[in-house]
Structure formats: structure tokens, C-alpha cells
Amino acid sequence: MSSFLFVVFLLIIPILWSKLSNLQRQVHELKSEVERLQSGSSVDANRFAINASSVQNASSFSSSSTSTDSFPQSGFDINTELDQELLAMVRGGNKIQAIKKLREARSLSLKEAKDYVEALDR
């Protein structure tokens, strides 16, 4: 009886070992994916910070007009569909919906999205 248990034990060890190595590989892949996503979101946040500062700089140079021509072509590109849609929403009195839409589209915090939408309207 004990030899039978020993044989079963010897058969179970490789199976468990392969399962463990498979789980370790999956954990490593998940860690890599999390790091990639974190670095990607920081890139998006940095890009937003650059774009928002460009809008603020551009608004100081523009006249009282808020047309899209007042933004420089080299800095912040207001001609994207999302930015035009957000600007139309804000001008139509739907600032909160514009902020929500921007947060969903670019995964921004509430403050970042609010600042961005307010900068668009300047």
C-alpha cells in the first residue's frame, strides 16, 4: 500500500510542478502588462499636460474670439474630432457632459478633464 502511495506521489509532483511554472509565467506576463499600461497612461498624462499648457499659452495670445484659428498649429491641435465635439458641447451649455466624454475617451482624472475642457473654451 505504501509503495502505491509513493508512486502516486511521484506522478503528482511533475503535474504540480508544471502547473506552478505555468502560474509563474502567467504572473510574469501580467506584471509586464501592468507595467506597460502604467507607462502608457503616464505617457498619455504627459501628452495631456503638454497639450493643456499649449492651450493656455495660446489663449493668452488670442483675442476675445474663441475660434479654432486662434490656436497655433504647432502646439495644441484643436482640429481633432474629439476636441471639436467637446468645444461644441461646452458652447452648447453641456460642459459636464463634455468632461465626462473626455474622461471616458482619454482616461483622465476629473480635474485633468475639467482643466482641459476649460482650456478648450478659452
PDB file of C-alpha atoms in Angstrom:
ATOM      1  CA  MET A   1       0.000   0.000   0.000  1.00  0.00           C
ATOM      2  CA  SER A   2       2.756   2.474   0.860  1.00  0.00           C
ATOM      3  CA  SER A   3       4.551   1.758  -2.436  1.00  0.00           C
ATOM      4  CA  PHE A   4       1.322   2.567  -4.260  1.00  0.00           C
ATOM      5  CA  LEU A   5       1.085   5.917  -2.452  1.00  0.00           C
ATOM      6  CA  PHE A   6       4.706   6.627  -3.240  1.00  0.00           C
ATOM      7  CA  VAL A   7       4.143   6.009  -6.972  1.00  0.00           C
ATOM      8  CA  VAL A   8       1.052   8.234  -6.938  1.00  0.00           C
ATOM      9  CA  PHE A   9       3.033  10.913  -5.159  1.00  0.00           C
ATOM     10  CA  LEU A  10       5.802  10.678  -7.763  1.00  0.00           C
ATOM     11  CA  LEU A  11       3.244  11.062 -10.543  1.00  0.00           C
ATOM     12  CA  ILE A  12       1.595  14.068  -8.928  1.00  0.00           C
ATOM     13  CA  ILE A  13       4.838  16.009  -8.402  1.00  0.00           C
ATOM     14  CA  PRO A  14       5.563  16.684 -12.127  1.00  0.00           C
ATOM     15  CA  ILE A  15       1.961  17.701 -12.712  1.00  0.00           C
ATOM     16  CA  LEU A  16       2.031  20.142  -9.822  1.00  0.00           C
ATOM     17  CA  TRP A  17       5.436  21.405 -10.912  1.00  0.00           C
ATOM     18  CA  SER A  18       4.174  22.172 -14.424  1.00  0.00           C
ATOM     19  CA  LYS A  19       1.097  23.918 -13.020  1.00  0.00           C
ATOM     20  CA  LEU A  20       3.306  26.032 -10.774  1.00  0.00           C
ATOM     21  CA  SER A  21       5.610  27.034 -13.614  1.00  0.00           C
ATOM     22  CA  ASN A  22       2.585  27.886 -15.764  1.00  0.00           C
ATOM     23  CA  LEU A  23       1.190  30.102 -12.992  1.00  0.00           C
ATOM     24  CA  GLN A  24       4.568  31.807 -12.566  1.00  0.00           C
ATOM     25  CA  ARG A  25       4.699  32.515 -16.310  1.00  0.00           C
ATOM     26  CA  GLN A  26       1.174  33.990 -16.208  1.00  0.00           C
ATOM     27  CA  VAL A  27       2.076  36.197 -13.238  1.00  0.00           C
ATOM     28  CA  HIS A  28       5.149  37.440 -15.086  1.00  0.00           C
ATOM     29  CA  GLU A  29       3.053  38.235 -18.177  1.00  0.00           C
ATOM     30  CA  LEU A  30       0.511  40.098 -16.036  1.00  0.00           C
ATOM     31  CA  LYS A  31       3.256  42.116 -14.360  1.00  0.00           C
ATOM     32  CA  SER A  32       4.645  43.053 -17.763  1.00  0.00           C
ATOM     33  CA  GLU A  33       1.186  44.073 -18.961  1.00  0.00           C
ATOM     34  CA  VAL A  34       0.561  46.199 -15.856  1.00  0.00           C
ATOM     35  CA  GLU A  35       3.919  47.944 -16.311  1.00  0.00           C
ATOM     36  CA  ARG A  36       3.125  48.566 -19.969  1.00  0.00           C
ATOM     37  CA  LEU A  37      -0.278  50.007 -19.102  1.00  0.00           C
ATOM     38  CA  GLN A  38       1.157  52.188 -16.348  1.00  0.00           C
ATOM     39  CA  SER A  39       3.831  53.577 -18.612  1.00  0.00           C
ATOM     40  CA  GLY A  40       1.261  54.120 -21.357  1.00  0.00           C
ATOM     41  CA  SER A  41      -1.082  56.047 -19.057  1.00  0.00           C
ATOM     42  CA  SER A  42       1.799  58.203 -17.857  1.00  0.00           C
ATOM     43  CA  VAL A  43       2.648  58.959 -21.474  1.00  0.00           C
ATOM     44  CA  ASP A  44      -0.977  59.973 -22.050  1.00  0.00           C
ATOM     45  CA  ALA A  45      -0.907  62.141 -18.930  1.00  0.00           C
ATOM     46  CA  ASN A  46       2.328  63.798 -20.067  1.00  0.00           C
ATOM     47  CA  ARG A  47       0.863  64.398 -23.506  1.00  0.00           C
ATOM     48  CA  PHE A  48      -2.238  65.931 -21.878  1.00  0.00           C
ATOM     49  CA  ALA A  49      -0.094  68.211 -19.706  1.00  0.00           C
ATOM     50  CA  ILE A  50       1.792  69.434 -22.765  1.00  0.00           C
ATOM     51  CA  ASN A  51      -1.411  69.968 -24.738  1.00  0.00           C
ATOM     52  CA  ALA A  52      -3.162  71.775 -21.873  1.00  0.00           C
ATOM     53  CA  SER A  53      -0.227  74.136 -21.374  1.00  0.00           C
ATOM     54  CA  SER A  54      -0.194  74.829 -25.111  1.00  0.00           C
ATOM     55  CA  VAL A  55      -3.868  75.748 -24.971  1.00  0.00           C
ATOM     56  CA  GLN A  56      -3.302  78.078 -22.031  1.00  0.00           C
ATOM     57  CA  ASN A  57      -0.358  79.728 -23.797  1.00  0.00           C
ATOM     58  CA  ALA A  58      -2.359  80.051 -26.996  1.00  0.00           C
ATOM     59  CA  SER A  59      -5.337  81.559 -25.198  1.00  0.00           C
ATOM     60  CA  SER A  60      -3.181  84.364 -23.839  1.00  0.00           C
ATOM     61  CA  PHE A  61      -2.211  85.298 -27.416  1.00  0.00           C
ATOM     62  CA  SER A  62      -5.697  85.082 -28.857  1.00  0.00           C
ATOM     63  CA  SER A  63      -8.143  87.937 -28.969  1.00  0.00           C
ATOM     64  CA  SER A  64     -11.576  87.769 -27.373  1.00  0.00           C
ATOM     65  CA  SER A  65     -12.577  85.398 -30.153  1.00  0.00           C
ATOM     66  CA  THR A  66     -12.645  81.699 -29.302  1.00  0.00           C
ATOM     67  CA  SER A  67     -12.462  80.420 -32.850  1.00  0.00           C
ATOM     68  CA  THR A  68     -10.286  77.427 -33.641  1.00  0.00           C
ATOM     69  CA  ASP A  69      -7.987  79.667 -35.723  1.00  0.00           C
ATOM     70  CA  SER A  70      -6.612  81.269 -32.555  1.00  0.00           C
ATOM     71  CA  PHE A  71      -4.717  78.091 -31.592  1.00  0.00           C
ATOM     72  CA  PRO A  72      -1.270  77.599 -33.089  1.00  0.00           C
ATOM     73  CA  GLN A  73      -0.884  74.628 -35.399  1.00  0.00           C
ATOM     74  CA  SER A  74       2.432  73.566 -33.873  1.00  0.00           C
ATOM     75  CA  GLY A  75       1.237  73.218 -30.268  1.00  0.00           C
ATOM     76  CA  PHE A  76      -2.250  72.029 -29.498  1.00  0.00           C
ATOM     77  CA  ASP A  77      -4.287  70.600 -32.346  1.00  0.00           C
ATOM     78  CA  ILE A  78      -7.890  71.591 -31.716  1.00  0.00           C
ATOM     79  CA  ASN A  79      -8.885  70.212 -35.100  1.00  0.00           C
ATOM     80  CA  THR A  80      -9.301  66.670 -33.780  1.00  0.00           C
ATOM     81  CA  GLU A  81     -12.849  65.414 -33.920  1.00  0.00           C
ATOM     82  CA  LEU A  82     -12.998  64.920 -30.161  1.00  0.00           C
ATOM     83  CA  ASP A  83     -11.809  68.450 -29.405  1.00  0.00           C
ATOM     84  CA  GLN A  84     -14.267  69.963 -31.848  1.00  0.00           C
ATOM     85  CA  GLU A  85     -17.085  67.892 -30.373  1.00  0.00           C
ATOM     86  CA  LEU A  86     -16.091  68.876 -26.836  1.00  0.00           C
ATOM     87  CA  LEU A  87     -15.935  72.537 -27.784  1.00  0.00           C
ATOM     88  CA  ALA A  88     -19.388  72.336 -29.371  1.00  0.00           C
ATOM     89  CA  MET A  89     -20.754  70.668 -26.225  1.00  0.00           C
ATOM     90  CA  VAL A  90     -19.284  73.367 -23.985  1.00  0.00           C
ATOM     91  CA  ARG A  91     -20.596  76.168 -26.149  1.00  0.00           C
ATOM     92  CA  GLY A  92     -23.993  74.460 -26.146  1.00  0.00           C
ATOM     93  CA  GLY A  93     -24.061  74.526 -22.348  1.00  0.00           C
ATOM     94  CA  ASN A  94     -23.148  70.871 -21.810  1.00  0.00           C
ATOM     95  CA  LYS A  95     -19.827  71.331 -20.031  1.00  0.00           C
ATOM     96  CA  ILE A  96     -20.379  68.414 -17.641  1.00  0.00           C
ATOM     97  CA  GLN A  97     -21.163  66.022 -20.496  1.00  0.00           C
ATOM     98  CA  ALA A  98     -18.045  67.248 -22.302  1.00  0.00           C
ATOM     99  CA  ILE A  99     -15.941  66.496 -19.229  1.00  0.00           C
ATOM    100  CA  LYS A 100     -17.491  63.018 -18.926  1.00  0.00           C
ATOM    101  CA  LYS A 101     -16.880  62.282 -22.593  1.00  0.00           C
ATOM    102  CA  LEU A 102     -13.244  63.397 -22.346  1.00  0.00           C
ATOM    103  CA  ARG A 103     -12.671  61.309 -19.223  1.00  0.00           C
ATOM    104  CA  GLU A 104     -14.008  58.216 -20.987  1.00  0.00           C
ATOM    105  CA  ALA A 105     -12.094  58.888 -24.201  1.00  0.00           C
ATOM    106  CA  ARG A 106      -8.695  59.633 -22.653  1.00  0.00           C
ATOM    107  CA  SER A 107      -8.911  58.028 -19.182  1.00  0.00           C
ATOM    108  CA  LEU A 108      -8.196  61.306 -17.388  1.00  0.00           C
ATOM    109  CA  SER A 109      -8.933  62.296 -13.827  1.00  0.00           C
ATOM    110  CA  LEU A 110     -11.839  64.625 -13.159  1.00  0.00           C
ATOM    111  CA  LYS A 111      -9.530  67.587 -12.548  1.00  0.00           C
ATOM    112  CA  GLU A 112      -7.485  66.939 -15.679  1.00  0.00           C
ATOM    113  CA  ALA A 113     -10.596  66.636 -17.829  1.00  0.00           C
ATOM    114  CA  LYS A 114     -12.148  69.772 -16.296  1.00  0.00           C
ATOM    115  CA  ASP A 115      -8.972  71.792 -16.868  1.00  0.00           C
ATOM    116  CA  TYR A 116      -8.712  70.503 -20.427  1.00  0.00           C
ATOM    117  CA  VAL A 117     -12.319  71.376 -21.277  1.00  0.00           C
ATOM    118  CA  GLU A 118     -11.988  74.802 -19.689  1.00  0.00           C
ATOM    119  CA  ALA A 119      -8.789  75.414 -21.667  1.00  0.00           C
ATOM    120  CA  LEU A 120     -10.605  74.465 -24.871  1.00  0.00           C
ATOM    121  CA  ASP A 121     -13.273  77.067 -24.230  1.00  0.00           C
ATOM    122  CA  ARG A 122     -10.804  79.928 -23.712  1.00  0.00           C
TER     123      ARG A 122
END
